[in-house]
Short mmCIF file of C-alpha atoms in Angstrom, two decimals:
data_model
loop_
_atom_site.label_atom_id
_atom_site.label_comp_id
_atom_site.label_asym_id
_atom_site.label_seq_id
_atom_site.Cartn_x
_atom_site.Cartn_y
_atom_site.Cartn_z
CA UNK I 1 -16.77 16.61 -9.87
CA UNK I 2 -14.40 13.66 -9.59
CA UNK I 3 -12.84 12.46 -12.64
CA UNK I 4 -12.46 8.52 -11.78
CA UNK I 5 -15.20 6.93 -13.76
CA UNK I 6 -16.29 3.90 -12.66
CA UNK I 7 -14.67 2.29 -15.52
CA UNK I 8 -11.39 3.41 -15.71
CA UNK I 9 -7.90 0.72 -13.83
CA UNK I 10 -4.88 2.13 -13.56
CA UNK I 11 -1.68 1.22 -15.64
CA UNK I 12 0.39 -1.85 -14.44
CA UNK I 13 3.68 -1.34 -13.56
CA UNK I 14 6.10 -2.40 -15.67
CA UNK I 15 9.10 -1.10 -14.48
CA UNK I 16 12.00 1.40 -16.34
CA UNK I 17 9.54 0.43 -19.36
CA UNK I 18 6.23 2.29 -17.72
CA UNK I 19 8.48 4.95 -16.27
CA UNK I 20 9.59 6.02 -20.51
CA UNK I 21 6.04 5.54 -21.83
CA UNK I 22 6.13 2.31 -23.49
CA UNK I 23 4.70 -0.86 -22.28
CA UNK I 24 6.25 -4.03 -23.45
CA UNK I 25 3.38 -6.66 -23.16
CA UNK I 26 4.48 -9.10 -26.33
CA UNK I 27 2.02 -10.52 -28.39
CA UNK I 28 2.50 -13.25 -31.42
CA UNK I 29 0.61 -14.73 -34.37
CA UNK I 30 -1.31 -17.91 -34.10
CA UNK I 31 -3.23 -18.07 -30.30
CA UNK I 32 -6.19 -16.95 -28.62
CA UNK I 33 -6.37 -13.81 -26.00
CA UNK I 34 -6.00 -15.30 -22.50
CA UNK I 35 -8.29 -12.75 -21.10
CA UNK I 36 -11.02 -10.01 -20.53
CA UNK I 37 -11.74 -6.73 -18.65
CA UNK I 38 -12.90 -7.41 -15.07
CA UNK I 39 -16.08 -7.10 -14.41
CA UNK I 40 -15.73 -3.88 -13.03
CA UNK I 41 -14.50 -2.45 -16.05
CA UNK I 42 -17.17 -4.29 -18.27
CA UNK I 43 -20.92 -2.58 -17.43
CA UNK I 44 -20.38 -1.84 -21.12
CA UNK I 45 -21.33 -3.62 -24.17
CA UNK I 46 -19.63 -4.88 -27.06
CA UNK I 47 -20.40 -2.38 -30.20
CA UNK I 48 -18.17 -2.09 -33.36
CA UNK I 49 -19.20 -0.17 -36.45
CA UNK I 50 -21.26 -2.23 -38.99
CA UNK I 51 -21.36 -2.02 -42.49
CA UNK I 52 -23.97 0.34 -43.72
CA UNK I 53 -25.37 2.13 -47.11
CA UNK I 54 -25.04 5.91 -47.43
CA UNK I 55 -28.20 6.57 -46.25
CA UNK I 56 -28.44 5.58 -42.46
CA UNK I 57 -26.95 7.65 -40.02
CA UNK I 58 -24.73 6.22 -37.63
CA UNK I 59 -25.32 4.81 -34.30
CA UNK I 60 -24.47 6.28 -30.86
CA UNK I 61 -22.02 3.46 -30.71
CA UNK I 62 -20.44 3.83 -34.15
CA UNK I 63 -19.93 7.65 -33.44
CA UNK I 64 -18.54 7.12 -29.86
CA UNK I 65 -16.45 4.42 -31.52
CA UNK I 66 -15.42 6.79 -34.20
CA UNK I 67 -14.10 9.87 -31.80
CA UNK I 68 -12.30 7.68 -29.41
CA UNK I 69 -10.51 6.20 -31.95
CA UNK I 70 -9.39 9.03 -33.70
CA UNK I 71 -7.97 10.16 -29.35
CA UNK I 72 -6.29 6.89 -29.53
CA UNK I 73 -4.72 7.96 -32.51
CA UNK I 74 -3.76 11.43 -31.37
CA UNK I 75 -2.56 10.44 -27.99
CA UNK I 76 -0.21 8.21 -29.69
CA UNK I 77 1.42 11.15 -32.31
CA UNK I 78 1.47 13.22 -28.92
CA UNK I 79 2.67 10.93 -26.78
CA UNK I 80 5.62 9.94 -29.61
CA UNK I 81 6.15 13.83 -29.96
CA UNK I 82 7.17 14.08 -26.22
CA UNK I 83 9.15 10.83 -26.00
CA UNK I 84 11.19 11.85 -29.35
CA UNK I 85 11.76 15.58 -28.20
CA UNK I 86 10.88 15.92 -24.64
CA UNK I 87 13.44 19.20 -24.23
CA UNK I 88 11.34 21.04 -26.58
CA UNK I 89 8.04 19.79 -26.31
CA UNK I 90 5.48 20.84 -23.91
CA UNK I 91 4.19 18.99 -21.28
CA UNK I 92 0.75 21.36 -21.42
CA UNK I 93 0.05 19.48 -24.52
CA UNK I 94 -0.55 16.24 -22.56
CA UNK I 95 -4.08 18.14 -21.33
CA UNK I 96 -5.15 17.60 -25.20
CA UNK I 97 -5.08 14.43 -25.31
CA UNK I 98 -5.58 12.42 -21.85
CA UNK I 99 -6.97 12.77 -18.95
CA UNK I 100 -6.80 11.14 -14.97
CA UNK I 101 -4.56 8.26 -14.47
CA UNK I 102 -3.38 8.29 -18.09
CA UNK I 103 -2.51 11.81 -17.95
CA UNK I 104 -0.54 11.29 -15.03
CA UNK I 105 1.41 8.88 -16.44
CA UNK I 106 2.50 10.86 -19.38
CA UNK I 107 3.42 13.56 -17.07
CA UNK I 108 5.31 11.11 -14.62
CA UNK I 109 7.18 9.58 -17.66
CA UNK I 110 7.71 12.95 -19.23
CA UNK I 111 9.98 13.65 -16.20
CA UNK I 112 11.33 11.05 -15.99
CA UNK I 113 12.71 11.55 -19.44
CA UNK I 114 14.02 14.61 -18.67
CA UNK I 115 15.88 14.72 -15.41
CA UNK I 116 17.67 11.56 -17.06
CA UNK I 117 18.02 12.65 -20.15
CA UNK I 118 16.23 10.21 -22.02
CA UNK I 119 14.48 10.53 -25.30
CA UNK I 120 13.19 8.22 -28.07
CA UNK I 121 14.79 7.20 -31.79
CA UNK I 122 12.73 6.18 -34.70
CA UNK I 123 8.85 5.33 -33.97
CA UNK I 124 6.03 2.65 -33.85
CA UNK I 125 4.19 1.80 -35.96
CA UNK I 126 0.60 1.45 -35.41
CA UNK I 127 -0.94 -1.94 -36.46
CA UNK I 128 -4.59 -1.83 -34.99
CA UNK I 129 -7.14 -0.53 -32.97
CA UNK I 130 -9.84 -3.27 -32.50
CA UNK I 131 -12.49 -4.99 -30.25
CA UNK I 132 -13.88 -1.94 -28.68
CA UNK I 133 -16.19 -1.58 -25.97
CA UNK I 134 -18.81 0.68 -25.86
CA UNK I 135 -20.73 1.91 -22.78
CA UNK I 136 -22.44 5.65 -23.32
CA UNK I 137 -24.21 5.56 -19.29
CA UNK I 138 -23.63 8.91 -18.64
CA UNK I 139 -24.17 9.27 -14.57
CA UNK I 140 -21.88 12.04 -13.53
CA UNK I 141 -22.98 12.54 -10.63
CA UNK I 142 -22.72 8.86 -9.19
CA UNK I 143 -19.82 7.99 -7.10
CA UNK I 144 -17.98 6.82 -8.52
CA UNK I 145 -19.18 8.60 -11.74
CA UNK I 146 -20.24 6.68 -14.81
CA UNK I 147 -18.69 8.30 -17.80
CA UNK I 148 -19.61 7.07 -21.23
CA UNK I 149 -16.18 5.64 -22.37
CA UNK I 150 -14.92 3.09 -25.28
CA UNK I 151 -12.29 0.74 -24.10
CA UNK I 152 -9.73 -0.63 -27.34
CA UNK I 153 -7.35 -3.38 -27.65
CA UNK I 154 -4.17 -1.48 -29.33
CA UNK I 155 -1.43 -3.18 -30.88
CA UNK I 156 1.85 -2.12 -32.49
CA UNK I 157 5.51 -2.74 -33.25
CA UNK I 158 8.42 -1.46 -32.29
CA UNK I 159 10.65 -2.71 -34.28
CA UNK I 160 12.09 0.25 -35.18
CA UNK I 161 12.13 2.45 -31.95
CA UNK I 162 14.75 2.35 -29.39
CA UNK I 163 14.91 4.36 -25.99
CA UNK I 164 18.51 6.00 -25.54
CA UNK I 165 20.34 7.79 -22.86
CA UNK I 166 21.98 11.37 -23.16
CA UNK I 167 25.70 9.74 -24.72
CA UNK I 168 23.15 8.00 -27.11
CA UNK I 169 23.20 4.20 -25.43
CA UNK I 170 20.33 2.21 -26.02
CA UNK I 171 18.53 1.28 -22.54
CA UNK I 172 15.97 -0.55 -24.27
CA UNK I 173 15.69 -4.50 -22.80
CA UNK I 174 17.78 -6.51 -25.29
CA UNK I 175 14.54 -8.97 -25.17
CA UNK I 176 12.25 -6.17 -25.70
CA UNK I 177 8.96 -7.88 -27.51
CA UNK I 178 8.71 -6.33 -31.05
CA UNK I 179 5.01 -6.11 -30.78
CA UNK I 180 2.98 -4.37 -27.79
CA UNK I 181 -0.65 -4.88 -26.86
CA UNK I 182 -1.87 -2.31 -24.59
CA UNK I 183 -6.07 -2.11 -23.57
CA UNK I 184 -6.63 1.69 -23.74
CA UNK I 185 -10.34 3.52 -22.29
CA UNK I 186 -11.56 6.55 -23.55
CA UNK I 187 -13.47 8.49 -21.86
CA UNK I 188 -15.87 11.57 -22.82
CA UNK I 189 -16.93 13.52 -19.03
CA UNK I 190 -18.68 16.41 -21.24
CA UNK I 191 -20.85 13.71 -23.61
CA UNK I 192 -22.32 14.37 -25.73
CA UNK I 193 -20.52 17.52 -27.03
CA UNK I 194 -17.04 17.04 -25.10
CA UNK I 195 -13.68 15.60 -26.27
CA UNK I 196 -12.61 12.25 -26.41
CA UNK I 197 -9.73 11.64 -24.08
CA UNK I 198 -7.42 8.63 -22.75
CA UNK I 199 -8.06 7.68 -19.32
CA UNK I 200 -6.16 4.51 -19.07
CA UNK I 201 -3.78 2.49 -20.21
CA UNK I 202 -3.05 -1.09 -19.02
CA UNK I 203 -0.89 -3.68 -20.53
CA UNK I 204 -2.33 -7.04 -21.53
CA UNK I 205 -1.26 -10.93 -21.03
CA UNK I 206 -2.19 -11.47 -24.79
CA UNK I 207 -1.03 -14.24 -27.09
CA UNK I 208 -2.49 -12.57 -29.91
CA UNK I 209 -3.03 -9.16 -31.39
#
């Protein structure tokens, strides 16, 4: 079965910055988004968890919500893991945690890394995971399929990471934004008992985050 759901975009290219994993879309305080997922990417509907007593289960929604953030979450620490140690980490790992075109861009940046002997110093820091998407269609067998998937705006800072060669030289952009937006999918291809997994990344023209 193919594994490009209908859903899922590839990354934009972003240059040496996509090539080392980290995508340097800046966002500030104080304006609006400038922007949506095509339509191709939006046969989903809007869904984030509500407030509710003790007592009522949760939704579809709220539990697809739930997983796929906790992947987002986890392909991050992995993701960090391989940038930080890439000679000792390994690569197999990647399977966990992502899946189609993200997982080949973790592998393609992975070695990358390597053969120039690049690795990461200090971390992000995770700020949120918001406005999700929800679409739990579940037509495998469609082509393209129709995976149920949860799409995420992601933000963080980077204040305090920096991407440096083997003699230790920052090759970072000296304008590097401190704070990245990324929109991140999610996809489940076994739903309803599979894993959550990244399919996509793609950096965002945001003004806000």
């Amino acid at each position: 079965m193919s594994r490009t759901p209908r859903f899922a975009t590839r990354a934009l290219s972003m240059g040496a910055a996509v090539a080392l994993g980290i995508g340097l879309t800046a966002c500030s305080a104080g304006a609006e988004s400038s922007g949506e997922p095509a339509a191709s990417e939006t046969t989903s509907k809007t869904a984030s968890p509500s407030a509710s007593s003790s007592a009522t289960a949760p939704s579809p929604e709220e539990e697809a919500i739930t997983g796929a953030e906790a992947a987002v979450r986890e392909y991050l620490r992995v993701k960090e893991v391989s940038l930080q140690a890439p000679e000792s980490f390994n690569i197999e790992d990647y399977d966990k945690v992502a899946i189609t075109t993200a997982l080949t861009d973790l592998r393609n940046g992975y070695n990358g890394n390597v053969s120039h002997g690049v690795h990461q110093v200090g971390g992000l820091k995770l700020e949120a995971i918001k406005d999700p998407k929800v679409s739990l269609t579940n037509k495998p067998k469609l082509s393209p399929p129709e995976i149920p998937n949860v799409i995420f705006t992601v933000c963080y800072d980077i204040t305090e990471l920096d991407m440096v060669d083997e003699d230790g030289d920052s090759i970072f952009p000296a304008d590097h934004p401190d704070r990245v937006a990324l929109r991140v999918g999610v996809a489940n291809y076994e739903y309803p008992e599979g894993p959550w997994l990244v399919d996509f990344t793609e950096g965002l023209e945001l003004k806000s985050c």
